mmCIF file of C-alpha atoms in Angstrom:
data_model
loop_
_atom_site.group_PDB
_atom_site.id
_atom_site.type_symbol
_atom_site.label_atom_id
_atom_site.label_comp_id
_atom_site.label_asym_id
_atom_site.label_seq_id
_atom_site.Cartn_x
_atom_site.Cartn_y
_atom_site.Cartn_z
ATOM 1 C CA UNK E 1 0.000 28.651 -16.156
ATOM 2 C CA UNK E 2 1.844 25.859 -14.272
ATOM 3 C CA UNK E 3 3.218 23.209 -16.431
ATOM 4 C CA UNK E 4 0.829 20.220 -14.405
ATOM 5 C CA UNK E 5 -2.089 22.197 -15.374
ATOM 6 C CA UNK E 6 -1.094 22.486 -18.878
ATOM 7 C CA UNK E 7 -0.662 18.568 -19.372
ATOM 8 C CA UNK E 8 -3.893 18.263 -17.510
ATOM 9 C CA UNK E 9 -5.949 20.031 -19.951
ATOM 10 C CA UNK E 10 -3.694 18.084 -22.897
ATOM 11 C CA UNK E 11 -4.998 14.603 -20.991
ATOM 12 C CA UNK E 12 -8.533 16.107 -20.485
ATOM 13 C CA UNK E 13 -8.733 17.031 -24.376
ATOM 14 C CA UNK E 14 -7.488 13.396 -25.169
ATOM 15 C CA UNK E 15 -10.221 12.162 -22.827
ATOM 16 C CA UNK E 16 -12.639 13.707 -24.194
ATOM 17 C CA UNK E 17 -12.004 13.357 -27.669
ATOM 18 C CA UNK E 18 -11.338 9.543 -27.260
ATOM 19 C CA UNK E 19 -7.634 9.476 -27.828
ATOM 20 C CA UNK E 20 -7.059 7.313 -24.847
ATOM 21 C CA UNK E 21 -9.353 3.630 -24.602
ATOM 22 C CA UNK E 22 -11.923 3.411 -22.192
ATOM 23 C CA UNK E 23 -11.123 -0.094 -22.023
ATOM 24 C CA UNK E 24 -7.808 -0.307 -20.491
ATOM 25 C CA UNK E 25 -5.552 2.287 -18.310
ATOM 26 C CA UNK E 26 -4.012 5.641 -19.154
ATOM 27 C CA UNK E 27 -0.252 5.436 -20.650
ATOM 28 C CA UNK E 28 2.346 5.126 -17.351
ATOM 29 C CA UNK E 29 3.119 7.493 -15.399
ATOM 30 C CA UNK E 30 6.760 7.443 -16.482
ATOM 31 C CA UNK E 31 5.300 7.388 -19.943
ATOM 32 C CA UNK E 32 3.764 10.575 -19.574
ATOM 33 C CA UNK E 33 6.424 11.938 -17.922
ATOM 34 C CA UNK E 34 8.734 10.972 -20.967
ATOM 35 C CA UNK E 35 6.315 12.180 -23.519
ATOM 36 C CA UNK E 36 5.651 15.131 -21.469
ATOM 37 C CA UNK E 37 9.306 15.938 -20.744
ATOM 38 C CA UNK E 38 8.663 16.590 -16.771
ATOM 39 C CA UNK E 39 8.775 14.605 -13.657
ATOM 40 C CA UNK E 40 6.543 12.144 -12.462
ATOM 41 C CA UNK E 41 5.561 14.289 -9.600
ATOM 42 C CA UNK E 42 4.372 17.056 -12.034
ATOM 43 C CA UNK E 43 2.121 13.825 -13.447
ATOM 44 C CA UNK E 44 1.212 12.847 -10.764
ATOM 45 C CA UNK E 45 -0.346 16.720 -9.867
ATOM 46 C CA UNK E 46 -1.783 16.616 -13.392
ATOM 47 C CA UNK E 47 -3.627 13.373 -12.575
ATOM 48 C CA UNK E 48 -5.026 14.209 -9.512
ATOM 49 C CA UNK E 49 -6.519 17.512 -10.923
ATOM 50 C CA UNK E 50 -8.565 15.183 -13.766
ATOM 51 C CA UNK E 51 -9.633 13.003 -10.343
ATOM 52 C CA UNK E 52 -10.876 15.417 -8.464
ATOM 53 C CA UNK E 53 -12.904 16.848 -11.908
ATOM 54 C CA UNK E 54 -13.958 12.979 -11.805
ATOM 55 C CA UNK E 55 -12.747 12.498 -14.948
ATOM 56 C CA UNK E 56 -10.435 9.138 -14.179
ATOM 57 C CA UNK E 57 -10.196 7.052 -11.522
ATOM 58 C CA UNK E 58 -6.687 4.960 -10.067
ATOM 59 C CA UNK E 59 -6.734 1.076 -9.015
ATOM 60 C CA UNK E 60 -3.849 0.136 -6.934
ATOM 61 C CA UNK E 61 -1.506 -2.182 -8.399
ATOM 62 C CA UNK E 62 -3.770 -1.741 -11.945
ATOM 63 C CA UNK E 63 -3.447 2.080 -13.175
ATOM 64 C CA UNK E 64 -5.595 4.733 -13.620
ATOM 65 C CA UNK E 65 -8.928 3.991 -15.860
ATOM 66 C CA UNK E 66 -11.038 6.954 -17.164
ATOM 67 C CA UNK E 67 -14.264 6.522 -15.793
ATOM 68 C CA UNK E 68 -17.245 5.286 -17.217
ATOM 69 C CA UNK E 69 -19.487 7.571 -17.637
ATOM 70 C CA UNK E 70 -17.265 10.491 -18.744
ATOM 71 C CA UNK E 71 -19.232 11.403 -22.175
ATOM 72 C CA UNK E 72 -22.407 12.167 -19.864
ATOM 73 C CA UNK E 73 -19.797 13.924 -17.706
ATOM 74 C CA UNK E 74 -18.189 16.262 -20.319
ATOM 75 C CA UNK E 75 -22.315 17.250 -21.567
ATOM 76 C CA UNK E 76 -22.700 18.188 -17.336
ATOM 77 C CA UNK E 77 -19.580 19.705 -16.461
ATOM 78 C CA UNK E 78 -18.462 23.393 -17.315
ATOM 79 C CA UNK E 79 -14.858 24.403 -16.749
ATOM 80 C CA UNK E 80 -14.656 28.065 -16.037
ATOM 81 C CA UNK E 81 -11.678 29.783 -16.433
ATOM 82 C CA UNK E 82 -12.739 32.502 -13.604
ATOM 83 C CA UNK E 83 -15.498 32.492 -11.302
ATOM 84 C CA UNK E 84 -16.333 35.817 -9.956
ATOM 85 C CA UNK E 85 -18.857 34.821 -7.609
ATOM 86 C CA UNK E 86 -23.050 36.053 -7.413
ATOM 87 C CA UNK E 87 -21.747 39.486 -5.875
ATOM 88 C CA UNK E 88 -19.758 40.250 -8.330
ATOM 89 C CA UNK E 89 -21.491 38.512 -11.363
ATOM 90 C CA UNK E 90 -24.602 40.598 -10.899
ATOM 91 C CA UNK E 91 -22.925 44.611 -9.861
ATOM 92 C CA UNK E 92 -24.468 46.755 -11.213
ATOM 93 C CA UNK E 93 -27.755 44.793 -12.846
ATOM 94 C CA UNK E 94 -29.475 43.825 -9.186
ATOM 95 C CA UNK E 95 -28.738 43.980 -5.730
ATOM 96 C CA UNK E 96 -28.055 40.720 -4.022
ATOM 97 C CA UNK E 97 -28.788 40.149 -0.238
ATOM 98 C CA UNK E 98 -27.701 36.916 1.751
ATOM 99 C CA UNK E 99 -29.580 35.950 4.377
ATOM 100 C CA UNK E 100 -27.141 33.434 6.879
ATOM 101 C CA UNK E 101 -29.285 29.600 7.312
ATOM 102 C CA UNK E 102 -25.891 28.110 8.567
ATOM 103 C CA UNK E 103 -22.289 28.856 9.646
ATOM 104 C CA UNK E 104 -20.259 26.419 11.380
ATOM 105 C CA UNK E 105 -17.076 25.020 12.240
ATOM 106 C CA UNK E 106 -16.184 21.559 11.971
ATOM 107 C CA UNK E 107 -13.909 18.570 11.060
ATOM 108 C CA UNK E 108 -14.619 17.341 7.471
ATOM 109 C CA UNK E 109 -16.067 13.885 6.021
ATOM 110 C CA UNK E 110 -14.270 11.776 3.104
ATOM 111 C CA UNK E 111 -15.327 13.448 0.612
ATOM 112 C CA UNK E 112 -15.131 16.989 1.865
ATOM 113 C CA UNK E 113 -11.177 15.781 2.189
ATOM 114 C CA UNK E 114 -10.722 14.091 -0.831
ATOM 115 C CA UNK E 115 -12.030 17.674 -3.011
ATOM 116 C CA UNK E 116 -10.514 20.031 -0.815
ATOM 117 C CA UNK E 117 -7.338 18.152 -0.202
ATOM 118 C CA UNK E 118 -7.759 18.255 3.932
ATOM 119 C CA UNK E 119 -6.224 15.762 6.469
ATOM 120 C CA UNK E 120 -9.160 15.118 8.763
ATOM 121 C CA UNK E 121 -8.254 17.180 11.523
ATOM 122 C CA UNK E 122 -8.099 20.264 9.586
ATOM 123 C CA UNK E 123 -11.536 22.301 9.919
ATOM 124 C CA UNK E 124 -13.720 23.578 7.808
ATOM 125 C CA UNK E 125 -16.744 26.299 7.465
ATOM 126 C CA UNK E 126 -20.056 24.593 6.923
ATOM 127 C CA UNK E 127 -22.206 27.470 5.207
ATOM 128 C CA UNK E 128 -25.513 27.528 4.156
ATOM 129 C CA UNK E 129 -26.996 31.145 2.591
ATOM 130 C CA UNK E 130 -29.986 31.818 0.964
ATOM 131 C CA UNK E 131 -28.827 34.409 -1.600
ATOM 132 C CA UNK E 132 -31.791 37.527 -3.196
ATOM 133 C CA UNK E 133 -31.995 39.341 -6.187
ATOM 134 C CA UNK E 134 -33.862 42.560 -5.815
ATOM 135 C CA UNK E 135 -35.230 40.958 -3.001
ATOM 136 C CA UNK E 136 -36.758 37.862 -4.511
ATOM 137 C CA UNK E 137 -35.435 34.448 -3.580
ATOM 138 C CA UNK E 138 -32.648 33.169 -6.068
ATOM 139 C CA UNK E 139 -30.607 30.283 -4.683
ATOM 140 C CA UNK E 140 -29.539 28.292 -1.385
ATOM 141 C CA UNK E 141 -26.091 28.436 -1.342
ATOM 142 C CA UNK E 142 -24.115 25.352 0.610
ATOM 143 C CA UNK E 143 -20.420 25.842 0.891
ATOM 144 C CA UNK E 144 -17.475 23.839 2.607
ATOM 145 C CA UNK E 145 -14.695 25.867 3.008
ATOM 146 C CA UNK E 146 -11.201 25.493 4.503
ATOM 147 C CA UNK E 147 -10.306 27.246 7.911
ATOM 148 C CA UNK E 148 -6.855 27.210 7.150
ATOM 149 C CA UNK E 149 -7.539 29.603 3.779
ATOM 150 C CA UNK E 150 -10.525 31.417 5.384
ATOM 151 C CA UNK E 151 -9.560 32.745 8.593
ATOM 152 C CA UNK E 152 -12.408 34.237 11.235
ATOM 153 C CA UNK E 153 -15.407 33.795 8.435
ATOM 154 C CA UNK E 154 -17.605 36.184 10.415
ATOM 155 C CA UNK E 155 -20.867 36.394 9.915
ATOM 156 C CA UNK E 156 -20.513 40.267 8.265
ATOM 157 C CA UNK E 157 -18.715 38.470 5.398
ATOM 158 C CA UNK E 158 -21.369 35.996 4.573
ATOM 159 C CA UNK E 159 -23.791 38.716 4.347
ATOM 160 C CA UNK E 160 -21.769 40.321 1.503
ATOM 161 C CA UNK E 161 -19.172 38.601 -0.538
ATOM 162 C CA UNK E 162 -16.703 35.784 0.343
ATOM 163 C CA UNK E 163 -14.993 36.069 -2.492
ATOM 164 C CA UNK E 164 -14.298 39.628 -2.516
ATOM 165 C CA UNK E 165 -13.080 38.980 0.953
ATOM 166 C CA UNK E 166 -10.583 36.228 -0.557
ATOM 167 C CA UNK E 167 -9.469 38.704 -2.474
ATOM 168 C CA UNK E 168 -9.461 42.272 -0.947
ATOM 169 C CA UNK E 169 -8.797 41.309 2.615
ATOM 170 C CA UNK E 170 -6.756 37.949 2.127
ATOM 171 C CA UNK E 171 -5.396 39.013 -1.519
ATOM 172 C CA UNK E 172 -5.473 35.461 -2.539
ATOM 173 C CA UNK E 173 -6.849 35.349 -6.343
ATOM 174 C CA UNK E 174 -9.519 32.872 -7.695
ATOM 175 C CA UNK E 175 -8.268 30.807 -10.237
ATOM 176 C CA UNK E 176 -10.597 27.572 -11.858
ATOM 177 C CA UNK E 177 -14.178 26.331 -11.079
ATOM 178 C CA UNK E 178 -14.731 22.618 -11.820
ATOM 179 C CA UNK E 179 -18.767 22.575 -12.116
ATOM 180 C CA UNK E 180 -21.626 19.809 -12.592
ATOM 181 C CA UNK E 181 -24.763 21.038 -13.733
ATOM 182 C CA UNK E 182 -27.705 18.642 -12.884
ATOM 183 C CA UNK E 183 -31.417 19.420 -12.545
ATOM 184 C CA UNK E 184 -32.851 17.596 -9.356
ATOM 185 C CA UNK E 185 -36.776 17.272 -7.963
ATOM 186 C CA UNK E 186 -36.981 20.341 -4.991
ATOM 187 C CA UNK E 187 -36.254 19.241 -1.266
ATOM 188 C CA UNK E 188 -38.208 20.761 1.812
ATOM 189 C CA UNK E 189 -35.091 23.681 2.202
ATOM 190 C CA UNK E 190 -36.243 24.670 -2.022
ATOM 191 C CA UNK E 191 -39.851 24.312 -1.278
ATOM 192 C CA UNK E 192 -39.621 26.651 2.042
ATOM 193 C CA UNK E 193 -37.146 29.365 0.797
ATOM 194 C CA UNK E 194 -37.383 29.181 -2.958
ATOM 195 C CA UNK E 195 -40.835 28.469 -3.004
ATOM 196 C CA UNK E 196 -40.938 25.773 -5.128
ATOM 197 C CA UNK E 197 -43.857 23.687 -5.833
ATOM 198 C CA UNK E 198 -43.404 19.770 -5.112
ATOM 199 C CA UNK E 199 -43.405 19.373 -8.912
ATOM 200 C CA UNK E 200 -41.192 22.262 -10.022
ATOM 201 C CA UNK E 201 -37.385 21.320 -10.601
ATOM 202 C CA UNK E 202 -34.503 22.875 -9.628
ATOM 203 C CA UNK E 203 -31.423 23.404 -11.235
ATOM 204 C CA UNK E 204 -28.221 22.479 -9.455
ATOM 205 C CA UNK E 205 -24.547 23.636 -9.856
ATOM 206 C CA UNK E 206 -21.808 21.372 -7.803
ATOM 207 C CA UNK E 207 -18.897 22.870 -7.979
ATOM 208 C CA UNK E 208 -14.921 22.707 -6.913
ATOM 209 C CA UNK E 209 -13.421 26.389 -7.050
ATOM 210 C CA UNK E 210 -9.487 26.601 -6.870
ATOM 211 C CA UNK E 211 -7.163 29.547 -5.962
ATOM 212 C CA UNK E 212 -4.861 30.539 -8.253
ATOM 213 C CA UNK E 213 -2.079 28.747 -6.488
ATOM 214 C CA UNK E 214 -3.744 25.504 -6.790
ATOM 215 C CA UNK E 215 -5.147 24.971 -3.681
ATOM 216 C CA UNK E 216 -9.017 24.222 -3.266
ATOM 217 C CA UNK E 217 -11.126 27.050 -0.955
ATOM 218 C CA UNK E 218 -14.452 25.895 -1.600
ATOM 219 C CA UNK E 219 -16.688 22.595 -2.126
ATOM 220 C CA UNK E 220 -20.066 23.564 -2.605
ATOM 221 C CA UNK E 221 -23.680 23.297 -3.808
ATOM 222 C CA UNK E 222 -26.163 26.049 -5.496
ATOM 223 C CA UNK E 223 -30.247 25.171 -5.706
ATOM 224 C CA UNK E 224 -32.195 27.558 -7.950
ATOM 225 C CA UNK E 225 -35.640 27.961 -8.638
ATOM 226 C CA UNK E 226 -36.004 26.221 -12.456
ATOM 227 C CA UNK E 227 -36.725 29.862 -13.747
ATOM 228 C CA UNK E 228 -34.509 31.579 -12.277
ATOM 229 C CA UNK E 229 -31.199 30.409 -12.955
ATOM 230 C CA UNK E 230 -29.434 29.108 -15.974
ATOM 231 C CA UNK E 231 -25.500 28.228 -17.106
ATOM 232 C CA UNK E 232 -23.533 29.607 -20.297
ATOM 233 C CA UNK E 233 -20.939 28.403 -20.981
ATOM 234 C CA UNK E 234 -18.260 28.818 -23.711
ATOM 235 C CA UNK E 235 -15.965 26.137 -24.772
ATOM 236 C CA UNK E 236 -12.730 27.535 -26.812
ATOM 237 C CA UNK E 237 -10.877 25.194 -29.811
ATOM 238 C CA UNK E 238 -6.872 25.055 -29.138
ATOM 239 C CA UNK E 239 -4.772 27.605 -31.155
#
């Protein structure tokens, strides 16, 4: 594993555990780099991986604070060491089928840029699917993707699996999903695909999914029916 990721998850553990005050700033920069034995540059990577899990914030002029409302956070958020994808996840037990609500190409907002680390002139895939099991309904799928990693997404890749395409036809290989797990009251899109009644919640998984190199492919949103979907996770002590 690269070393910035390493003293990420060291900073994350602190965080969590309540090693560092929520009160005032993180230690320096050159602190860190010091205690870390590294450069400031390999910090600095380190940091911004905790941001973009929204795990700490930075102030100019003032430091960088861990946010608020990071015990909720660390009860919501599932770090998975590799995401296979709903193709994959269910071979073998069902057959999944995507039918294509969405696919177009355009220039990304401020916070499509900020989690998938895009100047705003560089494209990106605006996807929505609405993904079956055995031919019942299981989730609307809403994915921002970068041009620049995906290529021609055609429309015969969305019906099967993008990330077997990532990694068959690209050979790139998945690395980290950064997930928040919320449950929210269904919108018109749940109600007409999913078939949710006004008063039945759904559960929803945002998520940030990296490539093994680093570099962020996909920003995206799942919706599933309340009974239909649910999130294990496993969290491992240090050895």
């Amino acid at each position: 594993m690269a070393k910035y990721k390493d003293i990420a998850a060291t900073i994350r553990n602190r965080i969590l555990e309540g090693q560092y005050s929520a009160d005032g700033p993180l230690p320096e920069q050159k602190k860190l780099a010091q205690e870390f034995e590294t450069s400031r540059m390999t910090i600095q990577k380190a940091l911004e991986m905790l941001t973009y899990e929204g795990l700490i914030y930075s102030e100019q002029g003032r430091g960088t604070f861990i946010k608020s409302n990071v015990s909720a956070l660390s009860q919501l958020d599932a770090t998975v060491d590799q995401y296979v994808g709903t193709t994959k996840l269910f071979a073998g037990k069902a057959t999944v089928k995507s039918d294509i609500l969405k696919n177009e190409l355009r220039l990304p907002d401020a916070e499509e840029q900020e989690k998938l680390q895009l100047a705003k002139t560089e494209a990106v895939y605006d996807v929505v699917r609405l993904r079956f099991l055995n031919e019942v309904p299981y989730s609307i799928e809403h994915s921002i993707m970068p041009a620049k990693i995906l290529g021609e997404l055609t429309d015969a890749v969305l019906k099967k699996s993008i990330y077997e395409y990532l990694e068959q036809t690209l050979h790139l290989k998945i690395g980290v999903a950064y997930r928040r797990i919320s449950a929210d009251q269904p919108n018109q899109m749940d109600q007409e695909y999913l078939h949710c009644k006004p008063v039945e919640p759904v559960l929803q998984v945002t998520q940030t999914v990296f490539l093994q190199n680093g570099l962020p492919f996909e920003y995206s949103t799942t919706r599933h029916r309340y009974d239909m979907g649910s999130i294990t996770t496993i969290t491992q002590g240090n050895h």
